[in-house]
Amino acid sequence: MDNRPIGVFDSGLGGLTAVQALRELLPDENIIYFGDTARMPYGTKSVKALRQMALQDMELLADRGVKAIIAACGTVSSTAADVLSAFRLPVFNVVDASVRAMAEIEGSGPLAVIATRASIESGVFKRRITQLAPEKKVIALPCQSFVELIESGHSEARDPLVQKCVAESLEPLKDRGISALLLGCTHFGYLDEAIKAYLGDGVKLVSASHCAARSMSSYLKARAMTGGSGRVSYLTSGSGDEFARRASDLMGRNISALVSCVSPMEVDNL
Ligand code: DGL
């Protein structure tokens, strides 16, 4: 039994998809979420900056006594995996489990992955899936504009702006007979309905957030490290009111009372 909280971080709201997955799997866990909204988006930053930011984000959570961390950010997971794994606490990224899930997909069509610009430029998702499933064609596509879309309050499948943005960005994947699409940026989970509506039900969506949450759940259970009272608190480096409003909308419950602000952190070479 270990009542210390789990830490989860992302550039902004996207990592909340991992919090929601964790709450389904481990409802009693206490969770501290950090959304680094002041420095969002991460997907357009340099690798050097991302590696510093990953460390700062983990230190911020470690200072609050977490027992383990999910780096609920595909960008950090694909550009700073060694920084995450060298940290003094157990840290789960959103690449390892999700590429395994993709490699296990049955179906003859190509596999696709969408993520931020920096994640796709790193080549990590595509390379790792190809290593595990060399017989499969893998298509990798950056969809950086989805991040701003969600951060600005647009995620509903019936929202014309969402439909337009999804259609423009995913056009290269339309009618390609894709078997599965990995949502390699944690924000994209909030567009799953719109993505399904555009690509059709035949494409299986794999959530990197859910895969990471499942890995952490198995890890904690296997080591008797679960425990808590189901308390979740939210930290943001940006506007607390804005974070509370948007996060409440996305999660379908009012979390305003649980949000606190932290000072924005600085890095060299953004
Ligand atoms: N949600 C993050 C990711 O999974 C970051 C998106 C961004 O800030 O560009 O990559």
mmCIF file of C-alpha atoms and ligand atoms in Angstrom:
data_model
loop_
_atom_site.group_PDB
_atom_site.id
_atom_site.type_symbol
_atom_site.label_atom_id
_atom_site.label_comp_id
_atom_site.label_asym_id
_atom_site.label_seq_id
_atom_site.Cartn_x
_atom_site.Cartn_y
_atom_site.Cartn_z
ATOM 1 C CA MET A 1 0.000 0.000 0.000
ATOM 2 C CA ASP A 2 1.425 3.370 -1.038
ATOM 3 C CA ASN A 3 -0.767 6.430 -0.589
ATOM 4 C CA ARG A 4 1.564 8.851 -2.335
ATOM 5 C CA PRO A 5 0.006 10.456 -5.424
ATOM 6 C CA ILE A 6 0.746 9.645 -9.049
ATOM 7 C CA GLY A 7 2.138 12.576 -11.054
ATOM 8 C CA VAL A 8 1.025 13.266 -14.624
ATOM 9 C CA PHE A 9 2.272 16.095 -16.830
ATOM 10 C CA ASP A 10 1.780 17.554 -20.282
ATOM 11 C CA SER A 11 2.095 20.879 -22.056
ATOM 12 C CA GLY A 12 -1.517 21.743 -21.341
ATOM 13 C CA LEU A 13 -4.814 19.905 -21.442
ATOM 14 C CA GLY A 14 -3.875 16.822 -23.491
ATOM 15 C CA GLY A 15 -2.532 14.774 -20.589
ATOM 16 C CA LEU A 16 -5.976 14.899 -19.006
ATOM 17 C CA THR A 17 -6.786 11.974 -21.302
ATOM 18 C CA ALA A 18 -4.248 9.975 -19.257
ATOM 19 C CA VAL A 19 -5.787 11.210 -15.986
ATOM 20 C CA GLN A 20 -9.203 10.026 -17.149
ATOM 21 C CA ALA A 21 -7.796 6.635 -18.143
ATOM 22 C CA LEU A 22 -5.989 6.311 -14.786
ATOM 23 C CA ARG A 23 -9.154 7.170 -12.873
ATOM 24 C CA GLU A 24 -11.016 4.377 -14.645
ATOM 25 C CA LEU A 25 -8.279 1.848 -13.950
ATOM 26 C CA LEU A 26 -7.245 3.005 -10.467
ATOM 27 C CA PRO A 27 -10.135 5.033 -9.000
ATOM 28 C CA ASP A 28 -8.610 5.210 -5.507
ATOM 29 C CA GLU A 29 -5.314 6.739 -6.562
ATOM 30 C CA ASN A 30 -4.491 10.332 -5.693
ATOM 31 C CA ILE A 31 -3.258 12.166 -8.778
ATOM 32 C CA ILE A 32 -1.411 15.455 -9.251
ATOM 33 C CA TYR A 33 -1.677 16.775 -12.785
ATOM 34 C CA PHE A 34 0.616 19.477 -14.150
ATOM 35 C CA GLY A 35 -0.350 21.274 -17.361
ATOM 36 C CA ASP A 36 2.505 23.506 -18.462
ATOM 37 C CA THR A 37 0.122 25.853 -20.255
ATOM 38 C CA ALA A 38 2.469 28.843 -20.135
ATOM 39 C CA ARG A 39 4.880 26.970 -22.433
ATOM 40 C CA MET A 40 2.308 25.210 -24.600
ATOM 41 C CA PRO A 41 2.686 24.020 -27.341
ATOM 42 C CA TYR A 42 5.590 21.643 -26.850
ATOM 43 C CA GLY A 43 5.420 20.217 -30.385
ATOM 44 C CA THR A 44 7.090 23.261 -31.955
ATOM 45 C CA LYS A 45 9.994 23.509 -29.460
ATOM 46 C CA SER A 46 13.595 22.419 -30.005
ATOM 47 C CA VAL A 47 14.701 19.009 -28.755
ATOM 48 C CA LYS A 48 17.156 20.748 -26.421
ATOM 49 C CA ALA A 49 14.382 22.779 -24.816
ATOM 50 C CA LEU A 50 12.056 19.787 -24.581
ATOM 51 C CA ARG A 51 14.669 17.782 -22.691
ATOM 52 C CA GLN A 52 15.118 20.578 -20.148
ATOM 53 C CA MET A 53 11.395 21.045 -19.818
ATOM 54 C CA ALA A 54 10.822 17.323 -19.254
ATOM 55 C CA LEU A 55 13.252 17.408 -16.335
ATOM 56 C CA GLN A 56 11.701 20.575 -14.861
ATOM 57 C CA ASP A 57 8.203 19.106 -15.121
ATOM 58 C CA MET A 58 9.270 15.898 -13.375
ATOM 59 C CA GLU A 59 11.088 17.835 -10.611
ATOM 60 C CA LEU A 60 7.959 19.913 -10.034
ATOM 61 C CA LEU A 61 5.938 16.729 -9.469
ATOM 62 C CA ALA A 62 8.692 15.011 -7.453
ATOM 63 C CA ASP A 63 8.759 18.055 -5.125
ATOM 64 C CA ARG A 64 5.123 17.284 -4.367
ATOM 65 C CA GLY A 65 5.905 13.741 -3.262
ATOM 66 C CA VAL A 66 4.625 11.630 -6.162
ATOM 67 C CA LYS A 67 5.480 7.907 -6.264
ATOM 68 C CA ALA A 68 5.551 7.554 -10.072
ATOM 69 C CA ILE A 69 5.017 9.762 -13.115
ATOM 70 C CA ILE A 70 3.320 9.523 -16.490
ATOM 71 C CA ALA A 71 4.907 11.815 -19.052
ATOM 72 C CA ALA A 72 1.533 12.201 -20.767
ATOM 73 C CA CYS A 73 3.104 13.953 -23.701
ATOM 74 C CA GLY A 74 4.053 12.255 -26.945
ATOM 75 C CA THR A 75 6.486 15.059 -27.724
ATOM 76 C CA VAL A 76 8.536 14.645 -24.553
ATOM 77 C CA SER A 77 8.208 10.859 -24.762
ATOM 78 C CA SER A 78 9.695 10.779 -28.254
ATOM 79 C CA THR A 79 12.444 13.379 -27.797
ATOM 80 C CA ALA A 80 13.544 12.839 -24.189
ATOM 81 C CA ALA A 81 12.970 9.142 -23.439
ATOM 82 C CA ASP A 82 16.432 8.808 -21.867
ATOM 83 C CA VAL A 83 15.813 11.856 -19.643
ATOM 84 C CA LEU A 84 12.572 10.256 -18.444
ATOM 85 C CA SER A 85 14.069 6.832 -17.792
ATOM 86 C CA ALA A 86 17.091 8.273 -15.928
ATOM 87 C CA PHE A 87 14.826 10.058 -13.414
ATOM 88 C CA ARG A 88 14.898 8.852 -9.824
ATOM 89 C CA LEU A 89 11.214 7.799 -9.834
ATOM 90 C CA PRO A 90 9.457 5.291 -12.105
ATOM 91 C CA VAL A 91 8.401 7.257 -15.195
ATOM 92 C CA PHE A 92 6.069 5.987 -17.912
ATOM 93 C CA ASN A 93 6.187 7.500 -21.370
ATOM 94 C CA VAL A 94 3.389 7.283 -23.941
ATOM 95 C CA VAL A 95 5.475 5.600 -26.659
ATOM 96 C CA ASP A 96 6.548 2.189 -25.285
ATOM 97 C CA ALA A 97 3.137 0.641 -24.639
ATOM 98 C CA SER A 98 1.393 2.312 -27.558
ATOM 99 C CA VAL A 99 3.831 1.080 -30.217
ATOM 100 C CA ARG A 100 3.449 -2.450 -28.803
ATOM 101 C CA ALA A 101 -0.331 -2.128 -29.057
ATOM 102 C CA MET A 102 -0.006 -0.989 -32.672
ATOM 103 C CA ALA A 103 2.286 -3.880 -33.587
ATOM 104 C CA GLU A 104 -0.333 -6.326 -32.290
ATOM 105 C CA ILE A 105 -3.103 -4.966 -34.516
ATOM 106 C CA GLU A 106 -4.448 -7.569 -36.890
ATOM 107 C CA GLY A 107 -5.453 -6.464 -40.347
ATOM 108 C CA SER A 108 -3.718 -6.167 -43.650
ATOM 109 C CA GLY A 109 -3.893 -2.397 -44.088
ATOM 110 C CA PRO A 110 -1.153 0.085 -43.218
ATOM 111 C CA LEU A 111 -0.750 1.407 -39.691
ATOM 112 C CA ALA A 112 -0.758 5.165 -39.168
ATOM 113 C CA VAL A 113 0.403 7.460 -36.410
ATOM 114 C CA ILE A 114 -0.458 11.114 -35.889
ATOM 115 C CA ALA A 115 1.373 13.294 -33.384
ATOM 116 C CA THR A 116 2.967 16.724 -32.993
ATOM 117 C CA ARG A 117 5.532 18.127 -35.364
ATOM 118 C CA ALA A 118 8.478 17.384 -33.020
ATOM 119 C CA SER A 119 7.267 13.824 -32.368
ATOM 120 C CA ILE A 120 6.931 13.010 -36.061
ATOM 121 C CA GLU A 121 10.272 14.695 -36.869
ATOM 122 C CA SER A 122 11.950 12.508 -34.242
ATOM 123 C CA GLY A 123 10.854 9.452 -36.262
ATOM 124 C CA VAL A 124 10.469 7.486 -33.030
ATOM 125 C CA PHE A 125 6.877 6.252 -33.363
ATOM 126 C CA LYS A 126 7.357 5.060 -36.930
ATOM 127 C CA ARG A 127 10.730 3.443 -36.236
ATOM 128 C CA ARG A 128 9.530 1.613 -33.132
ATOM 129 C CA ILE A 129 6.365 0.259 -34.800
ATOM 130 C CA THR A 130 8.366 -0.835 -37.840
ATOM 131 C CA GLN A 131 10.884 -2.650 -35.613
ATOM 132 C CA LEU A 132 8.059 -4.600 -33.963
ATOM 133 C CA ALA A 133 5.985 -5.201 -37.112
ATOM 134 C CA PRO A 134 8.424 -5.093 -40.047
ATOM 135 C CA GLU A 135 5.833 -6.534 -42.420
ATOM 136 C CA LYS A 136 3.544 -3.529 -41.951
ATOM 137 C CA LYS A 137 3.589 -0.257 -43.843
ATOM 138 C CA VAL A 138 3.603 2.625 -41.330
ATOM 139 C CA ILE A 139 2.497 6.133 -42.211
ATOM 140 C CA ALA A 140 3.419 9.007 -39.851
ATOM 141 C CA LEU A 141 1.691 12.366 -40.121
ATOM 142 C CA PRO A 142 2.155 15.557 -38.081
ATOM 143 C CA CYS A 143 -1.084 17.216 -36.924
ATOM 144 C CA GLN A 144 0.250 20.086 -34.798
ATOM 145 C CA SER A 145 -2.825 22.254 -35.453
ATOM 146 C CA PHE A 146 -4.992 19.831 -33.428
ATOM 147 C CA VAL A 147 -3.205 20.974 -30.261
ATOM 148 C CA GLU A 148 -4.214 24.635 -30.622
ATOM 149 C CA LEU A 149 -7.696 23.554 -31.646
ATOM 150 C CA ILE A 150 -8.254 21.689 -28.398
ATOM 151 C CA GLU A 151 -6.507 24.265 -26.227
ATOM 152 C CA SER A 152 -8.817 26.926 -27.673
ATOM 153 C CA GLY A 153 -11.943 24.974 -26.724
ATOM 154 C CA HIS A 154 -12.747 23.114 -29.944
ATOM 155 C CA SER A 155 -13.090 19.355 -29.692
ATOM 156 C CA GLU A 156 -16.724 18.445 -30.445
ATOM 157 C CA ALA A 157 -17.249 16.339 -33.576
ATOM 158 C CA ARG A 158 -20.157 18.561 -34.628
ATOM 159 C CA ASP A 159 -18.066 21.771 -34.426
ATOM 160 C CA PRO A 160 -17.493 22.943 -38.040
ATOM 161 C CA LEU A 161 -13.991 24.210 -37.176
ATOM 162 C CA VAL A 162 -13.077 20.766 -35.827
ATOM 163 C CA GLN A 163 -14.504 19.045 -38.906
ATOM 164 C CA LYS A 164 -12.561 21.365 -41.219
ATOM 165 C CA CYS A 165 -9.281 20.969 -39.360
ATOM 166 C CA VAL A 166 -9.622 17.170 -39.093
ATOM 167 C CA ALA A 167 -10.494 16.831 -42.791
ATOM 168 C CA GLU A 168 -7.601 19.066 -43.903
ATOM 169 C CA SER A 169 -5.021 17.356 -41.696
ATOM 170 C CA LEU A 170 -6.115 13.736 -42.176
ATOM 171 C CA GLU A 171 -6.794 13.903 -45.896
ATOM 172 C CA PRO A 172 -3.555 11.954 -46.656
ATOM 173 C CA LEU A 173 -4.963 9.037 -44.601
ATOM 174 C CA LYS A 174 -8.436 8.986 -46.144
ATOM 175 C CA ASP A 175 -9.275 5.911 -48.271
ATOM 176 C CA ARG A 176 -5.857 4.316 -47.678
ATOM 177 C CA GLY A 177 -7.351 1.189 -46.092
ATOM 178 C CA ILE A 178 -5.661 1.909 -42.777
ATOM 179 C CA SER A 179 -6.171 -0.760 -40.095
ATOM 180 C CA ALA A 180 -5.325 1.386 -37.078
ATOM 181 C CA LEU A 181 -4.394 4.927 -36.173
ATOM 182 C CA LEU A 182 -2.241 5.708 -33.147
ATOM 183 C CA LEU A 183 -3.138 8.977 -31.426
ATOM 184 C CA GLY A 184 0.473 9.709 -30.538
ATOM 185 C CA CYS A 185 -0.272 13.111 -29.046
ATOM 186 C CA THR A 186 -2.297 12.976 -25.865
ATOM 187 C CA HIS A 187 -4.417 15.947 -26.903
ATOM 188 C CA PHE A 188 -5.809 14.004 -29.843
ATOM 189 C CA GLY A 189 -7.901 11.715 -27.651
ATOM 190 C CA TYR A 190 -10.353 14.600 -27.389
ATOM 191 C CA LEU A 191 -10.856 14.485 -31.169
ATOM 192 C CA ASP A 192 -11.579 10.756 -31.363
ATOM 193 C CA GLU A 193 -15.222 11.199 -32.378
ATOM 194 C CA ALA A 194 -14.349 13.702 -35.102
ATOM 195 C CA ILE A 195 -11.509 11.506 -36.357
ATOM 196 C CA LYS A 196 -13.769 8.417 -36.461
ATOM 197 C CA ALA A 197 -16.457 10.380 -38.263
ATOM 198 C CA TYR A 198 -13.932 11.424 -40.921
ATOM 199 C CA LEU A 199 -11.938 8.191 -41.380
ATOM 200 C CA GLY A 200 -14.806 5.765 -40.807
ATOM 201 C CA ASP A 201 -15.421 3.033 -38.253
ATOM 202 C CA GLY A 202 -13.111 0.560 -39.968
ATOM 203 C CA VAL A 203 -10.061 2.329 -38.544
ATOM 204 C CA LYS A 204 -9.219 1.285 -34.989
ATOM 205 C CA LEU A 205 -8.017 4.196 -32.858
ATOM 206 C CA VAL A 206 -5.254 3.468 -30.340
ATOM 207 C CA SER A 207 -4.789 6.008 -27.549
ATOM 208 C CA ALA A 208 -1.225 6.542 -26.366
ATOM 209 C CA SER A 209 -2.629 7.895 -23.075
ATOM 210 C CA HIS A 210 -4.669 4.771 -22.379
ATOM 211 C CA CYS A 211 -1.729 2.500 -23.184
ATOM 212 C CA ALA A 212 0.524 4.379 -20.738
ATOM 213 C CA ALA A 213 -2.154 4.388 -18.027
ATOM 214 C CA ARG A 214 -2.592 0.615 -18.395
ATOM 215 C CA SER A 215 1.179 0.098 -18.080
ATOM 216 C CA MET A 216 1.337 2.180 -14.946
ATOM 217 C CA SER A 217 -1.656 0.406 -13.462
ATOM 218 C CA SER A 218 -0.066 -3.031 -13.980
ATOM 219 C CA TYR A 219 3.250 -1.791 -12.593
ATOM 220 C CA LEU A 220 1.742 -0.372 -9.388
ATOM 221 C CA LYS A 221 -0.516 -3.386 -8.826
ATOM 222 C CA ALA A 222 2.328 -5.866 -9.327
ATOM 223 C CA ARG A 223 4.384 -4.072 -6.661
ATOM 224 C CA ALA A 224 1.543 -3.435 -4.185
ATOM 225 C CA MET A 225 2.132 0.276 -4.741
ATOM 226 C CA THR A 226 -1.519 1.263 -5.151
ATOM 227 C CA GLY A 227 -3.472 3.237 -2.546
ATOM 228 C CA GLY A 228 -5.057 6.606 -1.951
ATOM 229 C CA SER A 229 -8.427 8.273 -1.579
ATOM 230 C CA GLY A 230 -9.205 9.187 -5.186
ATOM 231 C CA ARG A 231 -8.166 12.833 -4.804
ATOM 232 C CA VAL A 232 -7.077 14.658 -7.980
ATOM 233 C CA SER A 233 -5.490 18.107 -8.031
ATOM 234 C CA TYR A 234 -4.472 20.181 -11.013
ATOM 235 C CA LEU A 235 -1.552 22.587 -11.410
ATOM 236 C CA THR A 236 -1.068 24.963 -14.307
ATOM 237 C CA SER A 237 1.691 27.403 -15.192
ATOM 238 C CA GLY A 238 -0.861 29.501 -17.109
ATOM 239 C CA SER A 239 -4.177 31.106 -16.175
ATOM 240 C CA GLY A 240 -5.935 29.077 -13.482
ATOM 241 C CA ASP A 241 -9.390 30.262 -14.560
ATOM 242 C CA GLU A 242 -8.841 29.380 -18.168
ATOM 243 C CA PHE A 243 -7.361 25.988 -17.340
ATOM 244 C CA ALA A 244 -10.279 25.241 -14.995
ATOM 245 C CA ARG A 245 -12.856 26.230 -17.599
ATOM 246 C CA ARG A 246 -11.339 24.264 -20.465
ATOM 247 C CA ALA A 247 -10.425 21.208 -18.397
ATOM 248 C CA SER A 248 -13.926 21.100 -16.892
ATOM 249 C CA ASP A 249 -15.453 21.230 -20.381
ATOM 250 C CA LEU A 250 -13.228 18.440 -21.665
ATOM 251 C CA MET A 251 -13.747 16.175 -18.664
ATOM 252 C CA GLY A 252 -17.449 16.903 -18.228
ATOM 253 C CA ARG A 253 -17.231 17.924 -14.568
ATOM 254 C CA ASN A 254 -16.394 21.091 -12.715
ATOM 255 C CA ILE A 255 -12.836 20.917 -11.383
ATOM 256 C CA SER A 256 -12.410 24.666 -10.609
ATOM 257 C CA ALA A 257 -11.909 24.130 -6.884
ATOM 258 C CA LEU A 258 -9.055 21.696 -7.554
ATOM 259 C CA VAL A 259 -6.892 23.972 -9.743
ATOM 260 C CA SER A 260 -3.829 25.899 -8.477
ATOM 261 C CA CYS A 261 -1.220 27.939 -10.312
ATOM 262 C CA VAL A 262 2.550 27.523 -10.326
ATOM 263 C CA SER A 263 5.088 30.033 -11.624
ATOM 264 C CA PRO A 264 6.156 29.525 -15.231
ATOM 265 C CA MET A 265 9.633 27.968 -15.543
ATOM 266 C CA GLU A 266 12.365 29.182 -17.857
ATOM 267 C CA VAL A 267 14.542 27.279 -20.296
ATOM 268 C CA ASP A 268 17.364 28.240 -22.637
ATOM 269 C CA ASN A 269 16.937 27.764 -26.380
ATOM 270 C CA LEU A 270 13.193 27.489 -26.788
HETATM 271 N N1 DGL B 1 0.055 16.659 -25.687
HETATM 272 C C1 DGL B 1 1.417 16.742 -26.032
HETATM 273 C C2 DGL B 1 1.871 15.584 -26.858
HETATM 274 O O1 DGL B 1 1.365 14.508 -26.628
HETATM 275 C C3 DGL B 1 1.945 18.103 -26.414
HETATM 276 C C4 DGL B 1 1.282 18.823 -27.530
HETATM 277 C C5 DGL B 1 1.921 20.179 -27.731
HETATM 278 O O2 DGL B 1 1.972 20.930 -26.751
HETATM 279 O O3 DGL B 1 2.366 20.469 -28.858
HETATM 280 O O4 DGL B 1 2.742 15.667 -27.675
#
